[in-house]
Amino acid sequence: MTRVLLRILAAVLLLVASAAIGWRVLAPAEQAASAITPYPPEPTPTFGVTGRLNQAPLIVDRRLRVYAAKHQVRADGPVTARTMYTARWSFRRWPEQVSAVVASGATVVTRWSDGRLIALDARTGKVSWRADGPDAPGYAGHRTGAATVWSPPGLRLAGGAVVVTQGQDLSGYALSTGERLWSITVPAGCADGFTTEGGAYVCATGAYDAVTGRPVSGWPAGPYEPVGCVSSVCPAFRDGSGHGWLAGGAVPRRVAALDAPGSTFAAGVVVVPTDAGISAVSVDGERLWERPGLVRVLGGTPATVLLLTPSNSLEGLDARTGVLRYTYPMAYGTDDTHWKPGLYQVFDGYLAMERLSPEAPEDPASPIYYLTLDTVLVTVLPY
């Protein structure tokens, strides 16, 4: 009888211990590991491809690389490191998922699936502020996290404000403090908008001041198409009639050269696709130069238009003259250049790009979607 009681007692203790362990693992939790070394200085790197990574980096303050995974945001450095290093700092929440990440200066703003907005100081990894927002989509970054940090859903920056969208709810928060500045209800179709260099949030049904939330005047009729950007701080757009405009000020400026379908704005010039290749036009309509051959316009640095050739070589052309300033293959070391370009970002003198398998299907979850394990290249651009 004693043996039976001992066995029962042991089984009960084992069950209690298992439940405690399960609760420790599965209970809602937040874990933060702050930086323990001084903030690194801005590097003076050698130009060209400097590394290959298995996750997409958000370049922050020209000093750090910030990555997003399903439940965690972390940073490493330097930006030019040839591979991913041990995290300088990290911030993890469970069971919430990372929905979107944006950064301005040394402030990294994260949005989570429960609607929480949490800003982190990039220098230390410590929380700068917290704010409540509407529920957000779950993690959709797939293996690299590129869509979460380079095309963040429902999270935009403009004019010192963070704009959050969900359904027909549109809200603005102060980037420096997290204070909610405004919140409005907008017509359906306004969730997937973009912000401009002039500080407006623009969607299919209208344009709003990012700091006040008030509708802005002097704008043409929509819906609008962002030009020269992905979703934040866009330099230009096209209106509902296909007319092009610069958006660097409070009132947009008409630029007829941007009317051409497929045209973009990079390095201060309008780049237009032609039957023979591409041509560059000033904002006043002056024809500047032509470049024959099939190329893809990636964007620009202040004085250089960036192109990607069919053989995956990067070209930098002088924005005013079209003179080739530099060219090199998008490859690390002896890597092959036979791959398909995926998502990419040009920011602060750096270009990061996913490399996809030449036979990549449409589904990023496919095991043959990415080229290799370290599928993201980072290259330093002459700035």
Coordinates of C-alpha atoms in Angstrom, one line a residue:
M1 CA 0.0 0.0 0.0
T2 CA 2.9 2.3 0.9
R3 CA 4.5 1.7 -2.5
V4 CA 1.2 2.5 -4.3
L5 CA 0.9 5.8 -2.4
L6 CA 4.5 6.7 -3.2
R7 CA 3.9 6.0 -6.9
I8 CA 0.8 8.1 -6.9
L9 CA 2.6 11.0 -5.1
A10 CA 5.5 10.8 -7.5
A11 CA 3.1 10.9 -10.5
V12 CA 1.3 13.9 -9.0
L13 CA 4.6 15.8 -8.4
L14 CA 5.7 15.0 -11.9
L15 CA 2.4 16.3 -13.3
V16 CA 2.7 19.5 -11.2
A17 CA 6.3 20.1 -12.3
S18 CA 5.4 19.5 -16.0
A19 CA 2.6 22.0 -15.7
A20 CA 4.9 24.6 -14.1
I21 CA 7.5 24.1 -16.9
G22 CA 4.8 24.4 -19.5
W23 CA 3.5 27.6 -17.9
R24 CA 7.0 29.1 -17.9
V25 CA 7.4 28.3 -21.6
L26 CA 3.9 29.2 -22.8
A27 CA 2.8 32.0 -20.5
P28 CA 2.8 35.5 -22.0
A29 CA 6.3 37.0 -21.6
E30 CA 8.5 39.8 -22.6
Q31 CA 12.3 39.4 -22.7
A32 CA 14.7 42.2 -23.4
A33 CA 18.5 42.0 -23.6
S34 CA 20.1 45.5 -23.8
A35 CA 23.5 46.4 -25.3
I36 CA 26.5 46.1 -23.0
T37 CA 29.1 47.8 -25.2
P38 CA 29.3 51.4 -26.3
Y39 CA 27.4 52.6 -29.4
P40 CA 29.6 52.0 -32.4
P41 CA 30.8 54.9 -34.5
E42 CA 29.6 55.4 -38.1
P43 CA 31.9 53.2 -40.2
T44 CA 33.9 54.4 -43.2
P45 CA 33.5 51.2 -45.3
T46 CA 35.0 50.0 -48.5
F47 CA 32.4 50.2 -51.4
G48 CA 30.9 47.1 -52.9
V49 CA 29.3 43.9 -51.6
T50 CA 30.3 43.5 -48.0
G51 CA 28.3 40.5 -46.8
R52 CA 25.6 38.0 -47.2
L53 CA 22.9 37.3 -44.5
N54 CA 20.1 34.9 -43.9
Q55 CA 17.8 37.7 -42.8
A56 CA 16.9 41.1 -44.3
P57 CA 18.4 44.0 -42.4
L58 CA 16.8 47.4 -41.7
I59 CA 19.8 49.7 -41.7
V60 CA 19.5 52.0 -38.7
D61 CA 21.5 55.2 -38.1
R62 CA 24.2 53.9 -40.5
R63 CA 25.5 51.9 -37.6
L64 CA 23.3 48.9 -37.0
R65 CA 21.4 46.2 -38.7
V66 CA 17.9 45.4 -37.2
Y67 CA 16.1 42.2 -38.0
A68 CA 12.6 40.9 -37.5
A69 CA 11.6 37.4 -36.7
K70 CA 8.2 36.0 -35.7
H71 CA 8.4 36.9 -32.0
Q72 CA 11.7 38.9 -31.8
V73 CA 13.4 42.1 -33.0
R74 CA 17.2 42.2 -32.7
A75 CA 20.2 44.2 -33.8
D76 CA 23.8 43.5 -34.7
G77 CA 26.7 45.4 -36.3
P78 CA 28.7 46.7 -37.9
V79 CA 26.5 47.2 -41.0
T80 CA 29.4 45.9 -43.2
A81 CA 29.9 42.7 -41.3
R82 CA 30.2 39.8 -43.7
T83 CA 27.7 37.6 -41.9
M84 CA 25.2 37.9 -39.0
Y85 CA 26.8 38.4 -35.6
T86 CA 25.7 37.8 -32.1
A87 CA 22.9 40.2 -31.2
R88 CA 24.0 43.5 -29.8
W89 CA 20.5 43.7 -28.3
S90 CA 17.2 41.9 -28.7
F91 CA 13.5 42.3 -27.7
R92 CA 11.1 39.4 -27.6
R93 CA 7.4 39.0 -26.9
W94 CA 5.3 35.8 -26.6
P95 CA 2.9 34.9 -27.9
E96 CA 2.5 38.2 -29.8
Q97 CA 4.0 38.3 -33.3
V98 CA 6.1 41.1 -34.9
S99 CA 3.8 42.8 -37.5
A100 CA 6.0 45.7 -38.7
V101 CA 9.2 47.6 -38.0
V102 CA 10.3 51.1 -39.0
A103 CA 13.1 53.3 -38.0
S104 CA 14.1 57.0 -38.0
G105 CA 17.4 58.1 -36.6
A106 CA 18.2 56.0 -33.6
T107 CA 14.5 55.2 -32.9
V108 CA 13.2 51.8 -33.9
V109 CA 9.4 51.5 -33.8
T110 CA 7.9 48.0 -33.6
R111 CA 4.2 47.0 -34.1
W112 CA 2.9 43.8 -32.6
S113 CA -0.1 41.6 -33.4
D114 CA -1.9 42.7 -30.2
G115 CA -1.7 46.3 -31.4
R116 CA 1.0 47.4 -29.1
L117 CA 3.5 49.9 -30.4
I118 CA 6.9 49.7 -28.7
A119 CA 9.8 52.0 -29.6
L120 CA 13.3 50.9 -28.9
D121 CA 16.4 53.0 -28.6
A122 CA 18.7 51.6 -31.3
R123 CA 21.8 52.6 -29.3
T124 CA 20.9 50.5 -26.3
G125 CA 17.9 48.3 -27.2
K126 CA 16.0 49.7 -24.2
V127 CA 12.3 50.6 -24.5
S128 CA 11.8 54.3 -25.2
W129 CA 8.0 54.3 -25.2
R130 CA 4.9 52.2 -25.4
A131 CA 1.5 52.9 -26.9
D132 CA -1.7 51.1 -27.6
G133 CA -3.0 50.7 -31.1
P134 CA -5.4 48.6 -33.1
D135 CA -4.9 44.9 -33.5
A136 CA -2.4 44.2 -36.3
P137 CA -1.7 41.4 -38.7
G138 CA 0.7 38.6 -37.6
Y139 CA 4.2 38.1 -38.9
A140 CA 4.4 37.8 -42.7
G141 CA 8.1 38.2 -43.2
H142 CA 8.7 34.5 -44.1
R143 CA 12.3 33.3 -43.8
T144 CA 14.1 36.6 -44.2
G145 CA 11.7 39.1 -42.6
A146 CA 12.1 41.4 -45.6
A147 CA 8.4 42.2 -45.9
T148 CA 8.2 43.2 -42.2
V149 CA 11.1 45.6 -42.3
W150 CA 11.2 46.9 -45.9
S151 CA 7.5 47.0 -46.6
P152 CA 5.9 47.1 -43.1
P153 CA 2.2 46.6 -43.2
G154 CA 0.1 49.4 -41.6
L155 CA 3.1 51.4 -40.2
R156 CA 4.4 54.6 -41.9
L157 CA 6.8 57.4 -41.0
A158 CA 6.3 61.1 -42.0
G159 CA 7.2 64.5 -40.5
G160 CA 8.1 63.3 -37.0
A161 CA 5.0 61.1 -36.8
V162 CA 4.3 57.4 -36.9
V163 CA 1.1 56.7 -38.8
V164 CA -0.8 53.4 -38.0
T165 CA -3.6 52.0 -40.1
Q166 CA -6.0 49.1 -39.6
G167 CA -9.2 48.8 -41.5
Q168 CA -10.8 52.2 -41.4
D169 CA -8.9 53.4 -38.4
L170 CA -6.1 55.9 -39.0
S171 CA -3.9 57.2 -36.1
G172 CA -0.8 59.3 -35.7
Y173 CA 1.7 59.1 -32.9
A174 CA 4.7 61.3 -32.0
L175 CA 7.9 59.5 -33.0
S176 CA 9.8 61.0 -30.1
T177 CA 7.4 60.2 -27.3
G178 CA 4.7 57.8 -28.5
E179 CA 1.9 60.3 -27.6
R180 CA -1.2 59.8 -29.7
L181 CA -1.6 62.9 -31.7
W182 CA -4.8 62.1 -33.5
S183 CA -7.2 59.3 -34.5
I184 CA -9.8 59.4 -37.3
T185 CA -12.1 57.1 -39.2
V186 CA -11.5 57.1 -42.9
P187 CA -13.4 55.6 -45.9
A188 CA -12.8 52.0 -46.9
G189 CA -9.7 51.6 -49.0
C190 CA -7.5 54.0 -47.0
A191 CA -5.5 51.4 -45.0
D192 CA -2.8 50.7 -47.6
G193 CA -1.5 54.2 -48.1
F194 CA 1.9 55.8 -48.2
T195 CA 3.5 58.9 -46.7
T196 CA 5.3 61.7 -48.5
E197 CA 8.5 63.8 -48.0
G198 CA 6.2 66.7 -47.4
G199 CA 4.6 65.0 -44.4
A200 CA 1.3 63.7 -45.7
Y201 CA -0.4 60.3 -45.4
V202 CA -1.9 59.5 -48.8
C203 CA -4.4 56.8 -49.6
A204 CA -7.0 55.9 -52.2
T205 CA -9.6 58.3 -50.9
G206 CA -7.6 61.4 -49.8
A207 CA -4.5 62.9 -48.2
Y208 CA -4.0 63.8 -44.5
D209 CA -1.4 65.7 -42.6
A210 CA 0.6 63.1 -40.7
V211 CA 1.1 65.3 -37.6
T212 CA -2.5 66.6 -37.2
G213 CA -4.6 64.1 -39.1
R214 CA -6.5 66.9 -40.9
P215 CA -7.2 66.6 -44.6
V216 CA -4.8 68.6 -46.7
S217 CA -5.9 70.9 -49.5
G218 CA -4.4 71.6 -52.9
W219 CA -4.2 67.9 -53.9
P220 CA -5.5 66.4 -57.2
A221 CA -8.1 63.6 -57.1
G222 CA -7.0 60.1 -56.3
P223 CA -6.6 57.2 -56.2
Y224 CA -2.8 57.7 -55.8
E225 CA 0.2 55.7 -56.8
P226 CA 3.5 56.1 -54.9
V227 CA 6.6 56.8 -57.0
G228 CA 10.2 56.4 -56.1
C229 CA 9.5 54.6 -52.8
V230 CA 7.8 51.6 -51.2
S231 CA 5.5 53.2 -48.6
S232 CA 7.2 55.9 -46.5
V233 CA 8.6 59.3 -47.2
C234 CA 7.8 59.1 -50.9
P235 CA 9.2 61.8 -53.2
A236 CA 6.5 61.7 -55.8
F237 CA 3.2 60.1 -56.8
R238 CA 0.7 59.8 -59.7
D239 CA -2.9 60.9 -59.3
G240 CA -6.1 59.2 -60.4
S241 CA -5.6 60.6 -63.9
G242 CA -2.1 59.3 -64.2
H243 CA -0.5 62.7 -63.8
G244 CA 2.8 62.9 -62.0
W245 CA 3.6 65.1 -59.0
L246 CA 6.5 65.8 -56.7
A247 CA 5.6 65.6 -53.0
G248 CA 8.5 67.2 -51.2
G249 CA 6.4 70.1 -49.9
A250 CA 3.0 70.7 -48.3
V251 CA 1.5 71.3 -51.7
P252 CA 2.4 68.9 -54.5
R253 CA 4.3 70.2 -57.6
R254 CA 3.2 69.1 -61.1
V255 CA 5.8 67.2 -63.1
A256 CA 4.6 66.2 -66.5
A257 CA 7.6 63.8 -67.1
L258 CA 6.2 61.6 -64.4
D259 CA 3.1 60.9 -66.4
A260 CA 4.9 58.2 -68.4
P261 CA 3.8 54.8 -67.2
G262 CA 6.6 53.1 -65.3
S263 CA 8.6 56.3 -64.8
T264 CA 10.1 56.8 -61.4
F265 CA 12.0 59.5 -59.4
A266 CA 15.5 58.9 -58.3
A267 CA 18.5 61.1 -57.3
G268 CA 16.5 64.2 -58.2
V269 CA 15.7 63.2 -61.8
V270 CA 12.8 61.5 -63.6
V271 CA 13.8 58.1 -65.1
V272 CA 11.5 57.0 -67.9
P273 CA 11.5 53.6 -69.6
T274 CA 11.8 53.7 -73.4
D275 CA 11.7 51.1 -76.2
A276 CA 15.5 51.2 -76.3
G277 CA 16.3 51.4 -72.6
I278 CA 15.8 54.3 -70.2
S279 CA 16.1 58.1 -70.3
A280 CA 16.5 60.7 -67.7
V281 CA 14.6 64.0 -67.6
S282 CA 14.8 66.9 -65.3
V283 CA 11.8 68.0 -63.3
D284 CA 11.4 70.9 -65.7
G285 CA 11.3 68.5 -68.7
E286 CA 14.9 68.9 -70.0
R287 CA 16.2 65.7 -71.5
L288 CA 19.4 64.8 -69.7
W289 CA 20.7 61.4 -71.0
E290 CA 19.8 58.0 -72.3
R291 CA 21.0 54.5 -71.4
P292 CA 20.3 51.8 -73.9
G293 CA 19.5 48.2 -72.9
L294 CA 17.2 46.4 -70.5
V295 CA 17.8 47.5 -66.9
R296 CA 15.9 47.8 -63.7
V297 CA 15.9 51.1 -61.8
L298 CA 16.4 50.4 -58.1
G299 CA 16.5 54.0 -56.8
G300 CA 19.3 56.4 -56.1
T301 CA 21.7 58.1 -53.8
P302 CA 21.8 61.9 -53.8
A303 CA 23.7 62.2 -57.1
T304 CA 23.6 58.7 -58.5
V305 CA 20.9 56.6 -60.2
L306 CA 21.1 52.9 -59.4
L307 CA 20.4 50.3 -62.0
L308 CA 20.4 46.5 -62.0
T309 CA 21.3 44.7 -65.3
P310 CA 19.9 41.4 -66.4
S311 CA 23.2 39.7 -65.4
N312 CA 22.7 41.1 -61.9
S313 CA 25.5 43.7 -62.1
L314 CA 24.9 47.0 -60.2
E315 CA 25.5 50.2 -62.1
G316 CA 25.7 53.7 -60.7
L317 CA 25.1 56.5 -63.2
D318 CA 25.6 60.2 -62.6
A319 CA 22.1 61.6 -62.3
R320 CA 22.8 64.7 -64.3
T321 CA 25.0 63.4 -67.1
G322 CA 24.4 59.6 -67.3
V323 CA 28.1 58.9 -67.0
L324 CA 28.9 55.5 -65.5
R325 CA 30.4 56.2 -62.1
Y326 CA 30.8 52.5 -61.0
T327 CA 29.7 49.0 -61.8
Y328 CA 30.3 45.6 -60.1
P329 CA 28.5 42.2 -59.9
M330 CA 26.1 41.7 -57.1
A331 CA 28.0 38.8 -55.7
Y332 CA 29.9 38.1 -52.5
G333 CA 33.3 36.7 -53.2
T334 CA 33.1 34.0 -55.8
D335 CA 29.3 33.6 -55.6
D336 CA 27.4 33.1 -58.9
T337 CA 25.2 35.9 -60.2
H338 CA 22.6 33.6 -61.7
W339 CA 19.6 34.4 -59.5
K340 CA 16.3 36.3 -59.5
P341 CA 16.0 39.6 -57.6
G342 CA 13.6 39.6 -54.7
L343 CA 12.7 42.4 -52.2
Y344 CA 15.3 45.1 -51.7
Q345 CA 15.9 48.4 -49.9
V346 CA 18.1 51.4 -50.8
F347 CA 18.8 53.5 -47.7
D348 CA 21.5 55.8 -46.3
G349 CA 24.1 54.7 -48.8
Y350 CA 23.4 50.9 -48.5
L351 CA 21.6 48.4 -50.8
A352 CA 20.3 45.2 -49.4
M353 CA 18.6 42.6 -51.7
E354 CA 17.1 39.2 -51.5
R355 CA 18.4 36.6 -54.0
L356 CA 15.7 34.2 -55.2
S357 CA 16.1 30.9 -57.0
P358 CA 16.0 31.4 -60.8
E359 CA 13.0 29.0 -60.7
A360 CA 11.4 30.5 -57.7
P361 CA 7.6 30.1 -57.5
E362 CA 5.3 32.9 -56.4
D363 CA 4.9 31.4 -52.8
P364 CA 7.7 32.5 -50.5
A365 CA 7.0 29.5 -48.3
S366 CA 8.3 27.2 -51.0
P367 CA 11.5 25.4 -50.1
I368 CA 13.0 26.4 -53.5
Y369 CA 12.0 30.1 -53.2
Y370 CA 15.2 31.5 -51.9
L371 CA 18.6 31.0 -53.6
T372 CA 20.5 29.8 -50.6
L373 CA 20.6 30.0 -46.8
D374 CA 22.5 33.3 -46.7
T375 CA 20.2 34.8 -49.4
V376 CA 20.4 38.5 -48.6
L377 CA 23.3 40.6 -50.0
V378 CA 24.4 43.9 -48.5
T379 CA 26.4 46.4 -50.6
V380 CA 27.9 49.8 -49.7
L381 CA 27.2 52.5 -52.2
P382 CA 29.5 55.5 -52.9
Y383 CA 27.5 58.2 -51.1

